[in-house]
Coordinates of C-alpha atoms (C1' of nucleotides) in Angstrom, one line a residue:
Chain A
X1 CA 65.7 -26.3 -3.7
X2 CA 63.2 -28.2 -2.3
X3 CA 60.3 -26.4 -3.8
X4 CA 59.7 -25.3 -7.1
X5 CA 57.6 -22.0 -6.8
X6 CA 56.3 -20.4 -3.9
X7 CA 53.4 -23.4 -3.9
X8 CA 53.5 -26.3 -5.7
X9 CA 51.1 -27.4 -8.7
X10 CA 50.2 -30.4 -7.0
X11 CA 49.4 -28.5 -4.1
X12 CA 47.7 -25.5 -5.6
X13 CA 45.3 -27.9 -7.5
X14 CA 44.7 -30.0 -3.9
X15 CA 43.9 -26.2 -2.3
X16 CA 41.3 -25.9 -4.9
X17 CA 39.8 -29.1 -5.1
X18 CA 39.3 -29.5 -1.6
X19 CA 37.2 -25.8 -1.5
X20 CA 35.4 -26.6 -4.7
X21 CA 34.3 -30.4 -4.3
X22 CA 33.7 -29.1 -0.4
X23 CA 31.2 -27.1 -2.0
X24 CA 29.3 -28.5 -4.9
X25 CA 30.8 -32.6 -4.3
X26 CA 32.4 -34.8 -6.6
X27 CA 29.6 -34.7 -9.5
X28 CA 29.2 -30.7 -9.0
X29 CA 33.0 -29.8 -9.9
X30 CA 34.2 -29.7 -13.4
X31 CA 38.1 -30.6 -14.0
X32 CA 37.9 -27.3 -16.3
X33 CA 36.6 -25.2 -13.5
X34 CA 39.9 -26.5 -11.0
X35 CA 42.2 -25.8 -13.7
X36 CA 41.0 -22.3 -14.4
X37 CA 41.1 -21.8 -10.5
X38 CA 44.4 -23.3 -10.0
X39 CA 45.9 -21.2 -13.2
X40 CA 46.5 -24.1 -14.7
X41 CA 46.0 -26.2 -17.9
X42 CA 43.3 -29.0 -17.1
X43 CA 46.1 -31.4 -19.0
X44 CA 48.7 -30.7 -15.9
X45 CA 45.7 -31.9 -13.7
X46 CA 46.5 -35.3 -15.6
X47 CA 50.0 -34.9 -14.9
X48 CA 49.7 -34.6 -11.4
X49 CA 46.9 -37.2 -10.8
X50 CA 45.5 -40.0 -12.8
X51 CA 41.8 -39.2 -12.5
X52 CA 39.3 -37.1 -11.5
X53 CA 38.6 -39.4 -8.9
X54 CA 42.5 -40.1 -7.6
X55 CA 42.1 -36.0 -7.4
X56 CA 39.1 -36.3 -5.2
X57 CA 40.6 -38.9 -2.9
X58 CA 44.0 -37.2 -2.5
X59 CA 41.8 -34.2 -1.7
X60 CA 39.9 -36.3 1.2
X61 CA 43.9 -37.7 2.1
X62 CA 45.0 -34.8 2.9
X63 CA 41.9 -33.5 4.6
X64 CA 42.3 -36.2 7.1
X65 CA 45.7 -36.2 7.5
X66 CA 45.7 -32.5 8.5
X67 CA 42.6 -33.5 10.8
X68 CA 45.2 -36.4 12.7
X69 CA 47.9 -34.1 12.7
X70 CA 45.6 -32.0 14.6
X71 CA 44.3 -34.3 17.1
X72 CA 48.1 -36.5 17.7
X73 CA 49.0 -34.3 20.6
X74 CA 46.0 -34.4 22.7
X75 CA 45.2 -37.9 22.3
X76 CA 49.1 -38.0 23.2
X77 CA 49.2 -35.6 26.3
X78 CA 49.2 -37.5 29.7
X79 CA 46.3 -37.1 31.9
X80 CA 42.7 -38.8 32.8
X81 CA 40.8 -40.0 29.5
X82 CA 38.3 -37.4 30.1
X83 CA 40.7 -34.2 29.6
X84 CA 42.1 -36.0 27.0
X85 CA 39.2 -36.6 25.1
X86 CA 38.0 -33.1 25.9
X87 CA 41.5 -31.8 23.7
X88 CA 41.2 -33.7 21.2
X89 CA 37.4 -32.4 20.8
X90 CA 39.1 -29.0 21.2
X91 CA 41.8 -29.7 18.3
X92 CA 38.7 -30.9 16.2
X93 CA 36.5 -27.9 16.5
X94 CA 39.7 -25.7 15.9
X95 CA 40.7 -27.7 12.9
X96 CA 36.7 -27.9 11.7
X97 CA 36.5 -24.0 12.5
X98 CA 39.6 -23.2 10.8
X99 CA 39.1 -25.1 7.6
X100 CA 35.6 -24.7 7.1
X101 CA 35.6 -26.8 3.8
X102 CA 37.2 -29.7 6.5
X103 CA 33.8 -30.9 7.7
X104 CA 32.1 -30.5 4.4
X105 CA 34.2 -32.7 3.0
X106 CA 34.4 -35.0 5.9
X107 CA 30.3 -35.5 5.6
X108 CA 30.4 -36.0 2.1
X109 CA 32.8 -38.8 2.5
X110 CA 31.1 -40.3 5.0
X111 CA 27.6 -40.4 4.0
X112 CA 28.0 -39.7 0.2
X113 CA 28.9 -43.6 -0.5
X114 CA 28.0 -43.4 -4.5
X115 CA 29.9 -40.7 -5.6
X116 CA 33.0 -42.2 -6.1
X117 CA 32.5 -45.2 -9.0
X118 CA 33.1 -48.9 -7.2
X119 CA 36.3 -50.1 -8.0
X120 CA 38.5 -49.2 -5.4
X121 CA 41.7 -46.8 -6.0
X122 CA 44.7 -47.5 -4.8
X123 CA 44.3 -43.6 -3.3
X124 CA 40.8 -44.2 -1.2
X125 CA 42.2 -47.4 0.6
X126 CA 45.0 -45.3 2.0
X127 CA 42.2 -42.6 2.7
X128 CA 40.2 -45.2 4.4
X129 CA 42.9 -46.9 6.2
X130 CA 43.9 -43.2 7.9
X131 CA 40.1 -42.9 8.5
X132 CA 40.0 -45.9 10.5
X133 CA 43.1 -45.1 12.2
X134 CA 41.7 -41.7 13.7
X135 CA 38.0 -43.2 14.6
X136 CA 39.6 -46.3 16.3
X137 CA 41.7 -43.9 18.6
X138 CA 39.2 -41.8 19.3
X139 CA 36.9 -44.8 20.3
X140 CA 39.3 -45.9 22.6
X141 CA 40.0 -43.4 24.2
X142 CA 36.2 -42.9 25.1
X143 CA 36.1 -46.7 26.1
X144 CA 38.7 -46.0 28.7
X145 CA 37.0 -43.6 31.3
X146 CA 33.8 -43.8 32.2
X147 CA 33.4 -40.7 34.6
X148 CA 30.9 -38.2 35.4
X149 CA 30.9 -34.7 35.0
X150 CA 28.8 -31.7 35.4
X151 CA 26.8 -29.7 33.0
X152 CA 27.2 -26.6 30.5
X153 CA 24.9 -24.7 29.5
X154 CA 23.4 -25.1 25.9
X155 CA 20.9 -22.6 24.1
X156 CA 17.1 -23.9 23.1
X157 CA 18.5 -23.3 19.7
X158 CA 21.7 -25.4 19.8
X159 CA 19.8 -28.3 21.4
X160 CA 17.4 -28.4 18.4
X161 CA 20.0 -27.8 16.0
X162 CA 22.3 -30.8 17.7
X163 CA 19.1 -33.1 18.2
X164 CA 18.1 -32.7 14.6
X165 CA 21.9 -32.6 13.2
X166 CA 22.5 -35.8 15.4
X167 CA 19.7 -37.6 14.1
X168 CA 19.9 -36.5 10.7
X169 CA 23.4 -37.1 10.4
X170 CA 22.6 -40.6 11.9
X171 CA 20.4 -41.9 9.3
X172 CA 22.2 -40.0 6.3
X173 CA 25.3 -42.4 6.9
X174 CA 24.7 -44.7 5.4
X175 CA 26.6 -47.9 5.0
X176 CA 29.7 -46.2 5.9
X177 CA 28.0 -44.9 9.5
X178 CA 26.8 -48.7 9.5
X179 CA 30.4 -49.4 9.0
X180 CA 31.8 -47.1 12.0
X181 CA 28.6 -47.7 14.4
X182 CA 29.5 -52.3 13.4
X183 CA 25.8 -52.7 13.1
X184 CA 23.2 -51.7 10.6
X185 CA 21.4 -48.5 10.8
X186 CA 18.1 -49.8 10.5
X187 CA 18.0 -52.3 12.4
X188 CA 14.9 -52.5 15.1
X189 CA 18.1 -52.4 17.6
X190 CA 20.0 -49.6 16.2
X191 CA 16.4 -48.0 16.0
X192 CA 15.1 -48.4 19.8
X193 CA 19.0 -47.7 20.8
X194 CA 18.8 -44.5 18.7
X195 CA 15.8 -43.3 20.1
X196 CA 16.6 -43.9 23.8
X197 CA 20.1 -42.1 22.9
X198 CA 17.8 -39.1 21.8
X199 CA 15.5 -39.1 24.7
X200 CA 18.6 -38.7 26.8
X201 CA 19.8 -36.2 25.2
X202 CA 16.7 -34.2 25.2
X203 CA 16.2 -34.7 29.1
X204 CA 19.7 -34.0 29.3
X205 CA 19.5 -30.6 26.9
X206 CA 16.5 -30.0 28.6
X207 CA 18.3 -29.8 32.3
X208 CA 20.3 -26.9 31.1
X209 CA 19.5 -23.1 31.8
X210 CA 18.5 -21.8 28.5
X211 CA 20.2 -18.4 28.9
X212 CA 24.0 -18.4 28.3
X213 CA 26.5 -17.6 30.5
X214 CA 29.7 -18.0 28.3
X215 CA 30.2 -14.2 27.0
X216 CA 27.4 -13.1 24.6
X217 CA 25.2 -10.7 25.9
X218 CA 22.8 -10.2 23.0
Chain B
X1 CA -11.6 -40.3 -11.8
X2 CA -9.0 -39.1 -9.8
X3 CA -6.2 -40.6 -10.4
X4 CA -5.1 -42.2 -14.7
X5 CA -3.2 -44.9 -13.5
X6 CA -2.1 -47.0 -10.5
X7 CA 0.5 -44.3 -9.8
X8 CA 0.3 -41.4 -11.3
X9 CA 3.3 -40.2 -13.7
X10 CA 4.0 -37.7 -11.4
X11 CA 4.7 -38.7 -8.4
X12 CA 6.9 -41.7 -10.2
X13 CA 8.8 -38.9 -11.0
X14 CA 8.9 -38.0 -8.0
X15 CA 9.2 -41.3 -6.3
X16 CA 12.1 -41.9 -8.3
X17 CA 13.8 -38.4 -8.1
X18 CA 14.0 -38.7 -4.6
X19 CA 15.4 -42.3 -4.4
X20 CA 18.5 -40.8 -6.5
X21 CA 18.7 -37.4 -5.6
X22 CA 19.5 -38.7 -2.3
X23 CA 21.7 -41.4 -3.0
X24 CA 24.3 -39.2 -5.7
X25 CA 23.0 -35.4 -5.3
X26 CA 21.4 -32.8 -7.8
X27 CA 24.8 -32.9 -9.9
X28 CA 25.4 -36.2 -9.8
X29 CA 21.9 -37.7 -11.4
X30 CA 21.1 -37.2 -15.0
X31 CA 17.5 -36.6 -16.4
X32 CA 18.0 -39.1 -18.5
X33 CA 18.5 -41.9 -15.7
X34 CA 15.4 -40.4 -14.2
X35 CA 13.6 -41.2 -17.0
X36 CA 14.0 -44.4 -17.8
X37 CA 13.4 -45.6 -13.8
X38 CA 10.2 -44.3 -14.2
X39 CA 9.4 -45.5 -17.4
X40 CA 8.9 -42.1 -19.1
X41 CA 10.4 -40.2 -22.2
X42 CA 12.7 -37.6 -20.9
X43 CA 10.1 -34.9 -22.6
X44 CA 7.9 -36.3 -20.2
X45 CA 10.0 -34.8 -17.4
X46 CA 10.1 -31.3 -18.7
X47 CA 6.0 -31.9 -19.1
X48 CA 5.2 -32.1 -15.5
X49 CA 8.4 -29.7 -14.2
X50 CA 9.8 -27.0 -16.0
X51 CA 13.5 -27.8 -14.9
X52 CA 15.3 -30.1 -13.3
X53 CA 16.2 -27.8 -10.6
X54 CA 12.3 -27.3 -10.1
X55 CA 12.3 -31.0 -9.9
X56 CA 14.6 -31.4 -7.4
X57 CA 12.8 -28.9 -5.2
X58 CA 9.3 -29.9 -5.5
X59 CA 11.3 -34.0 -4.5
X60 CA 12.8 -32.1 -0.8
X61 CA 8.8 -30.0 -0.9
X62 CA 7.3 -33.4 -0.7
X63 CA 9.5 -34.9 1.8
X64 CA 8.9 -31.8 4.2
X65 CA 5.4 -32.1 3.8
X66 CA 5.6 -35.7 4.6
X67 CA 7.3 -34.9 7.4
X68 CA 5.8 -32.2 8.5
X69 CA 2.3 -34.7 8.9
X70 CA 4.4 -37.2 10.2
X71 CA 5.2 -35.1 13.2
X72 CA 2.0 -33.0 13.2
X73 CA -0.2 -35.0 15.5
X74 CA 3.0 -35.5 18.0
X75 CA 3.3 -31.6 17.8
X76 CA -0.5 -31.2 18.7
X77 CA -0.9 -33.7 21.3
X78 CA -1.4 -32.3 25.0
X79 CA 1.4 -33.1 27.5
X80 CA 3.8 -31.9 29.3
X81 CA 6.4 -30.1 26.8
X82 CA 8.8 -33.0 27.1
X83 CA 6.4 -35.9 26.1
X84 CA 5.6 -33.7 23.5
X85 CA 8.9 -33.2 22.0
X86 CA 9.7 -36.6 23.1
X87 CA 6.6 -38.3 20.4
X88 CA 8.3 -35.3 17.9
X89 CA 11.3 -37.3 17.9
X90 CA 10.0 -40.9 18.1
X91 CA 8.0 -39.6 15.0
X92 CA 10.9 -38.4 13.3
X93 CA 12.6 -41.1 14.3
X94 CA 10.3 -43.2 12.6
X95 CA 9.8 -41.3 9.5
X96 CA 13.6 -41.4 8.6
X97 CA 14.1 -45.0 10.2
X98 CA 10.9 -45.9 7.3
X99 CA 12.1 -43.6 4.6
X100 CA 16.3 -44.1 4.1
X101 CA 15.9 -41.3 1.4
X102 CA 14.6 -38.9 3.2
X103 CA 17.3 -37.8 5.9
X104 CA 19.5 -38.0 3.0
X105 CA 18.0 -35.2 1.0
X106 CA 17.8 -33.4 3.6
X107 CA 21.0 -33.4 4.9
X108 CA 22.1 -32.3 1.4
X109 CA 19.3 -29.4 1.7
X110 CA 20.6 -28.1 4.9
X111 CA 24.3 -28.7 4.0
X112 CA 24.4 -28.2 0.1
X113 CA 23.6 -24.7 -0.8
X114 CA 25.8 -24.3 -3.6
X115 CA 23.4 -27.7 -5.7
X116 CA 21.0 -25.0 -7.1
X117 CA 21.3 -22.4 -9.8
X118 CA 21.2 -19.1 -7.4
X119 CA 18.2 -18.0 -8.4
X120 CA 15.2 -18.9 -6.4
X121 CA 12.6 -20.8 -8.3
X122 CA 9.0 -20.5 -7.1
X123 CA 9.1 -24.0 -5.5
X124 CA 12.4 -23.4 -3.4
X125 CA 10.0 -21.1 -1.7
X126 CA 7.4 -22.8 -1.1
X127 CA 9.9 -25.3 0.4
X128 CA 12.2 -22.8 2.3
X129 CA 8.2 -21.6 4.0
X130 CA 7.6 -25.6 5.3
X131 CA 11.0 -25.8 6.0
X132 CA 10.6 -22.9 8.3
X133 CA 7.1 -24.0 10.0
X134 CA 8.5 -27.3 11.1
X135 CA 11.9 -26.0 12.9
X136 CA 9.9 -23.2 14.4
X137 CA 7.5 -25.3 15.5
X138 CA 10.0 -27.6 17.3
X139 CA 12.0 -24.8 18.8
X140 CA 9.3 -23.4 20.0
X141 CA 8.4 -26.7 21.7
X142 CA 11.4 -26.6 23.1
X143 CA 11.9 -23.3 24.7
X144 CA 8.9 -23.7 26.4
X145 CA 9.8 -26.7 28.5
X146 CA 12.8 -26.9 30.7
X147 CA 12.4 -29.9 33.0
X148 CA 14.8 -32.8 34.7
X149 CA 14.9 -36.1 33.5
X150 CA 17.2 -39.3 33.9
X151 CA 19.5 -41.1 31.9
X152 CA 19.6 -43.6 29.3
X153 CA 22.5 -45.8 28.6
X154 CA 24.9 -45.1 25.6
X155 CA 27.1 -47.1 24.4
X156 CA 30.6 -45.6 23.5
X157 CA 30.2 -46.3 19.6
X158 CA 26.8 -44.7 20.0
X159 CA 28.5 -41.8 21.8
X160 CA 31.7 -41.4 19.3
X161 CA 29.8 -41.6 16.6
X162 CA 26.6 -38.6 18.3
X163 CA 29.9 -36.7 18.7
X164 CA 31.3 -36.9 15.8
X165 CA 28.3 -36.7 13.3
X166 CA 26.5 -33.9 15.7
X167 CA 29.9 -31.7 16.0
X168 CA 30.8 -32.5 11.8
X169 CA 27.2 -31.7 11.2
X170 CA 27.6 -28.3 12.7
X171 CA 30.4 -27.0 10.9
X172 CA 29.0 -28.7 7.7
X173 CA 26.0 -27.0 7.5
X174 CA 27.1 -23.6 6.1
X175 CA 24.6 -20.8 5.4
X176 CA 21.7 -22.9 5.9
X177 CA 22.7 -23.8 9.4
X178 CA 23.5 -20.5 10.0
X179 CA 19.9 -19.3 9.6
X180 CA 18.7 -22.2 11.8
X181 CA 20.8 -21.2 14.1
X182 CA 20.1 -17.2 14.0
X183 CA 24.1 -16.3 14.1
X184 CA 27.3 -17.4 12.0
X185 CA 28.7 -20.6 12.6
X186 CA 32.0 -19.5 12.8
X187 CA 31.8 -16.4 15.1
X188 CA 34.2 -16.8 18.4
X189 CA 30.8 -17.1 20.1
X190 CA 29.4 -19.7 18.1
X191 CA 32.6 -21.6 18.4
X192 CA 33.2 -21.2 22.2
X193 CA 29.2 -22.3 22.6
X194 CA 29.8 -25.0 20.3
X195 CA 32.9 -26.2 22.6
X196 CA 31.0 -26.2 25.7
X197 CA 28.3 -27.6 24.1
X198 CA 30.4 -31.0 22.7
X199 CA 32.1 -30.8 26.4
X200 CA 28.6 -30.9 28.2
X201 CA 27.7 -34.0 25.6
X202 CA 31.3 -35.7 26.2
X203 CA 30.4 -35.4 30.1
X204 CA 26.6 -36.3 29.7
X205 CA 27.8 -39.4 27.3
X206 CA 30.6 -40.9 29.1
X207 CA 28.5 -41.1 32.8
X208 CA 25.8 -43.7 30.8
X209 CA 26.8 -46.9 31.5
X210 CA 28.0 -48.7 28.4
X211 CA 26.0 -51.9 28.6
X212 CA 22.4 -51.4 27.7
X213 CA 19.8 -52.6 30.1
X214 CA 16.9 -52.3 27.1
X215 CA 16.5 -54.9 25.4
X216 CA 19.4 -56.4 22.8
X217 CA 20.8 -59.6 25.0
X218 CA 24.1 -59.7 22.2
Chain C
dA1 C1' 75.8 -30.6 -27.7
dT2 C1' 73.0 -34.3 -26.3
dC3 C1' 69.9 -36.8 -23.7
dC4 C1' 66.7 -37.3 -20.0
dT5 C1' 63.2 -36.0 -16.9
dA6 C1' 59.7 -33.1 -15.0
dC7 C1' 56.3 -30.0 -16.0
dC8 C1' 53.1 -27.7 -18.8
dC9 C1' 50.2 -26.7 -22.7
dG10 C1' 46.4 -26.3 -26.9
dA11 C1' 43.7 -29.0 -29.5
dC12 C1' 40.9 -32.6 -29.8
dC13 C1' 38.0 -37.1 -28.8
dG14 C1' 33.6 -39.6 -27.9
dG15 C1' 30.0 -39.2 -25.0
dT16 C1' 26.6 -37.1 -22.0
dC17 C1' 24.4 -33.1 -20.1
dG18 C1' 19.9 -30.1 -19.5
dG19 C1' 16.6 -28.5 -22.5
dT20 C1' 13.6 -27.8 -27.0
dC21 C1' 10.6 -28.9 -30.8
dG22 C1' 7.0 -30.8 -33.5
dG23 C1' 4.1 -34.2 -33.7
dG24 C1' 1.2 -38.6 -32.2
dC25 C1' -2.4 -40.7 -29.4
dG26 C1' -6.8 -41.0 -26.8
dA27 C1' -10.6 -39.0 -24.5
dT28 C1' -14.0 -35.5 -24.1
dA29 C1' -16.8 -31.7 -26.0
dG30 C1' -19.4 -29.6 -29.7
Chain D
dC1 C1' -17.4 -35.7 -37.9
dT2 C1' -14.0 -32.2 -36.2
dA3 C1' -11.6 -29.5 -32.5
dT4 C1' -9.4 -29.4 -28.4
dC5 C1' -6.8 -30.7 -24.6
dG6 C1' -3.7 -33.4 -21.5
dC7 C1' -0.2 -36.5 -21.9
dC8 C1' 3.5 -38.5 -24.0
dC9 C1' 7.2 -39.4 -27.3
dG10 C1' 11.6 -39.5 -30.6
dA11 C1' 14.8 -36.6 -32.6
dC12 C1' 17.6 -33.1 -32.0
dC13 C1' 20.5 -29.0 -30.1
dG14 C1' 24.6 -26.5 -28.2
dA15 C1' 27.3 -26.9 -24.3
dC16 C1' 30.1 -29.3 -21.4
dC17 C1' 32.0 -33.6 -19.5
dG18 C1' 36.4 -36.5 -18.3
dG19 C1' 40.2 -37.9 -20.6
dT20 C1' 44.0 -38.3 -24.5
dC21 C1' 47.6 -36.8 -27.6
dG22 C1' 51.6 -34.7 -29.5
dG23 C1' 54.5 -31.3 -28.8
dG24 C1' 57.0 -27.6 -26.2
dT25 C1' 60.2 -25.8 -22.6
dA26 C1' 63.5 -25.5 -18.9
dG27 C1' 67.2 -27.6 -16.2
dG28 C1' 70.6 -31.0 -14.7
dA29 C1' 73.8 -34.7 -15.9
dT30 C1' 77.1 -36.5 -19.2

DNA sequence: ATCCTACCCGACCGGTCGGTCGGGCGATAG
DNA sequence: CTATCGCCCGACCGACCGGTCGGGTAGGAT
């Protein structure tokens, strides 16, 4: 018998860590509140993991290993780096749209860098080291084809909402986006290279026909 | 005279709620911390805001504002639409390049809204109000102008990391970005628009030359 | 029957949380 | 002089925090 109830206690307490640190963080999230939710005693929590922070980071784990598990067969599938590239931004909206607590969690991690205390867990370097592997395939797969392409149409509201989210999201990383863009945020370069980026994609947004083609006629 | 001191104890408070709200998040900073950064009695805290929930809103009220002047005089200057919305974002640009705290906090206010108690306290609607003046103002801005422009170069970190942050951002932002968005994140449209959206980016990104002509010989 | 292991629990620990209370201090008004 | 007011403080509160402890229970091996 492989397992012991219809879902595990390990897994029943991962379920419900990942949606409650998803939605109130590391601090927000009281080990009594995930015991409750997982009907269990908060002791078994310490059974099953050594720490409210070892919880947290096999929460984030598995999170990301779901997310590569996801993405493995298009970045696998034969075919010109653009198509690919295009799937695997597929697989990650699916996964993201699926798992709504997904991307949550995946911002926190990446721009939340003081939640966790300093010493380093045996559980986040694993975390991190599936991180990087993800990023770094993604990255080169983008360095391989330079093509061109033609437009889509994007709403007046989805370009503001991408050109503030983009920028936001830019700044709010922190030294771990410092860490994945290998420069630092502020910098006068990462600055002016910022803000060209942004003035392209406005010019770009801007080229598209405001009214949407793709299905909703409201 | 205006002002008691140098600074007053106020905006100390403030100054220094800010600074830690956005580096650990409402739950993760303790009034008492608070207190002694700014070289006050933790009565004094509960002298000048009733809770710190109140706080914590009146910190994300002031940044608004400040950013709300910050972009003011870009918003009001004549041009065509795109120079216009072009200085918006230099000024933004600037205002969260100057500020590291501030895109923070407000990441967490579009992306956290499970931080606060439920109930809305007078100064979350004062803030919500600014919050609303500044997107209209800037979507507005937008809708108006739909012009042509040309590219800018982006480099393929740049590009990963736009596409990653602006597509993570997306599904992140829960209810709040729902609202700036005017329909549910997760709706098939939504997602579908969202898809086309990140394809039109991936297509847009990957015909910009990677090396960049502006500036930064490394 | 005995032992071991895995799993789970209630009770409890020291410490910290947000928030309250009564009073002290200095300036201004009468 | 006293009264008042804004500002500030130390001491304290109940509730909750993450984490520990000793014990209980079921099952498989011997």
């Amino acid at each position: 018998m492989a397992e012991k109830q219809v879902v595990s206690s390990r897994e029943k307490i991962l379920d419900v860590g990942e949606a409650r640190f998803a939605r109130r963080g590391f601090a927000g999230v009281g080990l009594r509140e995930v015991a409750e939710a997982a009907e269990l005693s908060k002791s078994t929590l310490f059974h099953h993991f050594t720490s409210k922070a070892a919880l947290y980071c096999c929460v984030l784990h598995r999170v990301l290993l779901r997310l590569e598990e996801s993405l493995r067969p298009a970045l696998e599938r034969s075919g010109t780096p653009l198509a690919r590239l295009e799937g695997v931004l597929d697989a990650l909206i699916d996964v993201l749209a699926e798992h709504g607590a997904t991307s949550r969690l995946l911002l926190r991690a990446i721009f939340e860098d003081d939640d966790l205390p300093e010493e380093s867990l045996p559980e986040s370097d694993a975390l991190n080291a599936t991180l990087a592997r993800i990023l770094s395939s993604m990255e080169a797969l983008i360095r391989k084809g330079v093509k061109e392409g033609q437009f889509r149409p994007i709403s007046a509201k989805h370009t503001v909402q991408t050109l503030i989210g983009a920028t936001v999201y830019h700044f709010a990383s922190g030294d771990f986006g410092a860490q994945l863009l290998g420069q630092p945020l502020f910098s006068a370069e990462a600055v002016k290279a910022r803000r060209e980026e942004v003035k392209s994609l406005v010019r770009f947004g801007l080229t598209m026909p405001e009214s949407a083609p793709a299905g909703e006629p409201s």
